[in-house]
Tab-separated table of C-alpha atoms in Angstrom:
chain	number	residue	atom	x	y	z
A	1	ASP	CA	0.728	4.822	19.549
A	2	ALA	CA	4.099	3.695	18.153
A	3	GLY	CA	2.633	2.759	14.803
A	4	VAL	CA	3.597	-0.383	12.791
A	5	ILE	CA	7.067	-1.450	13.805
A	6	GLN	CA	9.320	-3.396	11.406
A	7	SER	CA	12.697	-4.880	12.022
A	8	PRO	CA	15.382	-4.758	10.953
A	9	ARG	CA	15.436	-1.492	8.960
A	10	HIS	CA	18.178	-2.788	6.788
A	11	GLU	CA	19.350	-6.308	6.053
A	12	VAL	CA	22.309	-7.293	3.904
A	13	THR	CA	22.827	-10.961	3.349
A	14	GLU	CA	24.487	-13.361	1.001
A	15	MET	CA	22.676	-15.487	-1.495
A	16	GLY	CA	21.456	-18.714	-0.023
A	17	GLN	CA	21.071	-17.458	3.486
A	18	GLU	CA	17.770	-17.391	5.407
A	19	VAL	CA	16.238	-13.990	6.023
A	20	THR	CA	13.533	-13.229	8.567
A	21	LEU	CA	11.667	-9.936	8.549
A	22	ARG	CA	9.554	-8.968	11.516
A	23	CYS	CA	6.399	-6.872	12.001
A	24	LYS	CA	4.490	-5.674	15.084
A	25	PRO	CA	1.145	-4.265	13.994
A	26	ILE	CA	-0.768	-1.529	15.751
A	27	SER	CA	-2.558	-2.917	18.786
A	28	GLY	CA	-6.183	-3.731	18.087
A	29	HIS	CA	-5.745	-4.037	14.343
A	30	ASP	CA	-7.195	-7.203	12.920
A	31	TYR	CA	-5.713	-7.121	9.372
A	32	LEU	CA	-2.031	-7.364	8.520
A	33	PHE	CA	-0.509	-7.038	5.077
A	34	TRP	CA	2.974	-7.704	3.671
A	35	TYR	CA	4.130	-5.833	0.567
A	36	ARG	CA	7.278	-5.789	-1.511
A	37	GLN	CA	8.494	-2.732	-3.453
A	38	THR	CA	10.983	-2.680	-6.306
A	39	MET	CA	11.548	-0.066	-9.054
A	40	MET	CA	10.605	-2.598	-11.699
A	41	ARG	CA	7.435	-4.045	-10.137
A	42	GLY	CA	6.235	-1.295	-7.828
A	43	LEU	CA	4.319	-2.232	-4.727
A	44	GLU	CA	3.255	-5.869	-4.730
A	45	LEU	CA	0.897	-7.449	-2.188
A	46	LEU	CA	2.470	-10.692	-0.998
A	47	ILE	CA	0.030	-11.876	1.625
A	48	TYR	CA	-2.515	-10.618	4.081
A	49	PHE	CA	-4.008	-11.922	7.316
A	50	ASN	CA	-7.283	-11.430	9.153
A	51	ASN	CA	-7.383	-12.274	12.805
A	52	ASN	CA	-4.016	-14.099	12.420
A	53	VAL	CA	-5.337	-16.317	9.629
A	54	PRO	CA	-3.835	-15.986	6.098
A	55	ILE	CA	-6.624	-14.860	3.725
A	56	ASP	CA	-4.771	-14.498	0.421
A	57	ASP	CA	-1.246	-15.590	-0.271
A	58	SER	CA	-1.491	-15.607	-4.074
A	59	GLY	CA	1.178	-12.842	-4.267
A	60	MET	CA	3.879	-14.864	-2.570
A	61	PRO	CA	6.491	-15.383	-5.342
A	62	GLU	CA	7.424	-18.968	-4.676
A	63	ASP	CA	7.962	-21.614	-2.011
A	64	ARG	CA	11.043	-19.837	-0.755
A	65	PHE	CA	8.748	-17.282	0.835
A	66	SER	CA	6.636	-18.011	3.885
A	67	ALA	CA	4.730	-15.781	6.359
A	68	LYS	CA	3.313	-16.485	9.766
A	69	MET	CA	1.283	-14.627	12.312
A	70	PRO	CA	1.443	-16.634	15.545
A	71	ASN	CA	-0.458	-14.001	17.455
A	72	ALA	CA	-2.224	-10.619	17.020
A	73	SER	CA	0.969	-8.650	17.814
A	74	PHE	CA	3.613	-10.321	15.693
A	75	SER	CA	4.200	-11.493	12.154
A	76	THR	CA	7.229	-12.714	10.234
A	77	LEU	CA	8.118	-13.017	6.558
A	78	LYS	CA	10.816	-15.576	5.876
A	79	ILE	CA	12.831	-16.128	2.728
A	80	GLN	CA	14.816	-19.381	2.532
A	81	PRO	CA	17.063	-19.524	0.589
A	82	SER	CA	17.432	-15.908	-0.391
A	83	GLU	CA	18.401	-14.822	-3.933
A	84	PRO	CA	19.623	-11.500	-5.357
A	85	ARG	CA	16.355	-10.923	-7.042
A	86	ASP	CA	14.630	-10.812	-3.624
A	87	SER	CA	16.385	-7.501	-3.014
A	88	ALA	CA	13.678	-4.914	-2.335
A	89	VAL	CA	11.922	-2.913	0.348
A	90	TYR	CA	9.479	-4.991	2.317
A	91	PHE	CA	6.593	-3.206	3.989
A	92	CYS	CA	4.178	-4.398	6.617
A	93	ALA	CA	0.825	-2.667	7.204
A	94	SER	CA	-2.085	-3.086	9.530
A	95	THR	CA	-5.622	-1.868	9.724
A	96	HIS	CA	-8.718	-2.195	11.912
A	97	SER	CA	-11.825	-3.487	10.193
A	98	LEU	CA	-10.816	-2.321	6.795
A	99	GLY	CA	-10.088	1.255	7.815
A	100	ALA	CA	-7.032	3.170	6.681
A	101	LEU	CA	-3.886	1.025	6.195
A	102	HIS	CA	-1.039	2.070	8.384
A	103	PHE	CA	2.376	1.218	7.027
A	104	GLY	CA	5.643	0.577	8.803
A	105	ASN	CA	8.864	2.196	7.669
A	106	GLY	CA	9.883	-0.871	5.742
A	107	THR	CA	12.871	-3.217	5.697
A	108	ARG	CA	15.390	-2.677	2.976
A	109	LEU	CA	16.761	-6.094	1.980
A	110	THR	CA	19.908	-6.501	-0.097
A	111	VAL	CA	20.932	-10.005	-1.183
A	112	THR	CA	24.437	-10.202	-2.619
B	1	ASP	CA	-9.773	-7.652	-9.277
B	2	ALA	CA	-11.021	-4.364	-10.722
B	3	LYS	CA	-8.246	-2.260	-12.155
B	4	THR	CA	-7.526	1.495	-12.025
B	5	THR	CA	-5.859	3.713	-14.653
B	6	GLN	CA	-3.892	6.777	-13.655
B	7	PRO	CA	-1.581	9.152	-15.575
B	8	ASN	CA	2.052	8.264	-15.064
B	9	SER	CA	2.967	11.819	-13.922
B	10	MET	CA	1.541	15.300	-13.277
B	11	GLU	CA	3.061	18.658	-12.454
B	12	SER	CA	1.703	21.544	-10.379
B	13	ASN	CA	2.863	24.822	-8.952
B	14	GLU	CA	2.951	25.503	-5.261
B	15	GLU	CA	-0.239	26.883	-3.767
B	16	GLU	CA	-2.329	25.936	-6.829
B	17	PRO	CA	-5.042	23.217	-6.788
B	18	VAL	CA	-4.254	19.831	-8.203
B	19	HIS	CA	-6.712	17.396	-9.655
B	20	LEU	CA	-5.476	13.823	-9.890
B	21	PRO	CA	-7.671	11.596	-12.049
B	22	CYS	CA	-8.414	7.880	-11.800
B	23	ASN	CA	-10.436	5.698	-14.122
B	24	HIS	CA	-11.993	2.501	-12.860
B	25	SER	CA	-14.476	1.412	-15.468
B	26	THR	CA	-14.838	-2.158	-14.109
B	27	ILE	CA	-15.622	-1.108	-10.494
B	28	SER	CA	-18.246	-3.229	-8.738
B	29	GLY	CA	-20.877	-2.043	-6.349
B	30	THR	CA	-19.024	-3.134	-3.241
B	31	ASP	CA	-15.639	-1.626	-4.224
B	32	TYR	CA	-14.503	1.325	-2.169
B	33	ILE	CA	-12.213	3.882	-3.868
B	34	HIS	CA	-9.046	4.481	-1.781
B	35	TRP	CA	-6.214	6.965	-2.316
B	36	TYR	CA	-2.780	6.568	-0.747
B	37	ARG	CA	0.389	8.529	-1.336
B	38	GLN	CA	4.017	7.677	-0.931
B	39	LEU	CA	6.552	10.338	-0.074
B	40	PRO	CA	10.209	9.692	-0.988
B	41	SER	CA	11.823	7.012	1.124
B	42	GLN	CA	8.707	6.402	3.150
B	43	GLY	CA	5.896	3.848	3.273
B	44	PRO	CA	2.551	4.733	1.759
B	45	GLU	CA	0.120	6.807	3.786
B	46	TYR	CA	-3.661	6.918	3.670
B	47	VAL	CA	-5.159	10.007	2.065
B	48	ILE	CA	-8.935	9.459	1.659
B	49	HIS	CA	-11.569	6.944	0.632
B	50	GLY	CA	-15.168	6.826	-0.493
B	51	LEU	CA	-17.907	4.772	-2.004
B	52	THR	CA	-20.427	6.951	-3.810
B	53	SER	CA	-20.587	10.424	-2.274
B	54	ASN	CA	-17.856	13.048	-2.455
B	55	VAL	CA	-15.630	13.082	0.666
B	56	ASN	CA	-13.547	15.763	2.287
B	57	ASN	CA	-10.900	15.591	4.973
B	58	ARG	CA	-8.057	17.727	6.176
B	59	MET	CA	-5.722	16.410	3.507
B	60	ALA	CA	-7.788	16.390	0.327
B	61	SER	CA	-11.182	15.940	-1.341
B	62	LEU	CA	-12.447	12.995	-3.328
B	63	ALA	CA	-14.931	13.552	-6.147
B	64	ILE	CA	-16.612	10.445	-7.405
B	65	ALA	CA	-18.446	10.346	-10.737
B	66	GLU	CA	-22.103	9.555	-10.632
B	67	ASP	CA	-21.534	6.208	-12.446
B	68	ARG	CA	-18.489	5.550	-10.192
B	69	LYS	CA	-16.334	4.758	-13.165
B	70	SER	CA	-13.883	7.511	-12.406
B	71	SER	CA	-12.831	9.661	-9.445
B	72	THR	CA	-10.608	12.663	-8.803
B	73	LEU	CA	-8.403	13.460	-5.890
B	74	ILE	CA	-8.198	17.128	-5.242
B	75	LEU	CA	-5.405	18.869	-3.316
B	76	HIS	CA	-6.787	22.320	-2.763
B	77	ARG	CA	-3.435	24.082	-2.369
B	78	ALA	CA	-0.382	22.053	-3.280
B	79	THR	CA	2.718	22.386	-1.237
B	80	LEU	CA	6.201	21.086	-1.838
B	81	ARG	CA	5.515	18.445	0.770
B	82	ASP	CA	2.700	17.056	-1.445
B	83	ALA	CA	5.265	15.865	-4.019
B	84	ALA	CA	4.736	12.119	-3.954
B	85	VAL	CA	3.383	9.129	-5.816
B	86	TYR	CA	-0.424	9.009	-5.566
B	87	TYR	CA	-2.178	5.632	-5.746
B	88	CYS	CA	-5.850	5.109	-6.576
B	89	ILE	CA	-6.999	1.696	-5.475
B	90	LEU	CA	-10.213	-0.214	-5.426
B	91	ARG	CA	-10.856	-2.204	-2.296
B	92	PRO	CA	-13.452	-4.991	-2.408
B	93	GLU	CA	-15.652	-4.962	0.628
B	94	ASP	CA	-18.029	-7.733	-0.329
B	95	ALA	CA	-17.827	-9.925	2.783
B	96	GLY	CA	-18.570	-13.015	0.742
B	97	GLY	CA	-15.993	-12.320	-1.854
B	98	THR	CA	-12.538	-13.983	-2.026
B	99	SER	CA	-10.810	-10.620	-2.317
B	100	TYR	CA	-12.501	-9.043	0.716
B	101	GLY	CA	-10.250	-6.351	2.092
B	102	LYS	CA	-7.518	-6.894	-0.446
B	103	LEU	CA	-5.646	-3.696	-1.289
B	104	THR	CA	-3.640	-3.884	-4.491
B	105	PHE	CA	-1.451	-0.982	-5.573
B	106	GLY	CA	-0.899	0.021	-9.229
B	107	GLN	CA	1.825	2.229	-10.592
B	108	GLY	CA	0.343	5.459	-9.410
B	109	THR	CA	0.813	9.087	-10.485
B	110	ILE	CA	4.046	10.871	-9.742
B	111	LEU	CA	3.202	14.405	-8.712
B	112	THR	CA	5.834	17.076	-8.983
B	113	VAL	CA	5.268	20.397	-7.263
B	114	HIS	CA	7.195	23.374	-8.487
B	115	PRO	CA	8.001	26.273	-6.125
């Protein structure tokens, strides 16, 4: 199994631009989580899905952030417009029926 | 959501046992205790979880207090590769609850292993 696959690994963009982060969960997993990690705030849960349906998005910082899961094998996290304070490592994770969470390698986002 | 309290940092010597404590005095009956760790420049990885009974796997052991208000992750023989941030997390598994399945990380314990 290839594990959770995130793309891109690194993203550098200018303030105001749209950023789209992508995640392919492990096949057969029915839960998908998006996290953000910074030195100041640690690992923050942004949103999670069950069977492609968003369950809790209370961690999404503001309306500039949106996440979708159009099917069981793909999810996106979009930031529009991006700001320097969005610079962080974004992790996607998946699990089957609340078993162990499997994390991807993350996307390191830098907004200048 | 129920909270956990962990020491900010701990140190150990290689090949010695390490006991990482976690307090969770507001734990509910349907909260599972999960432990994850994060090695430098990597995503978190699952270590172990339990509900009431002590648990063992190839990575570690989890000792859960009888009243479930605290737990201890035990690494039987620390290696340099075990240097990481260790997170103790409560996961609600009440299917009728609004936080079902939610996994919220705290600040964790930074474990340093000396050769």
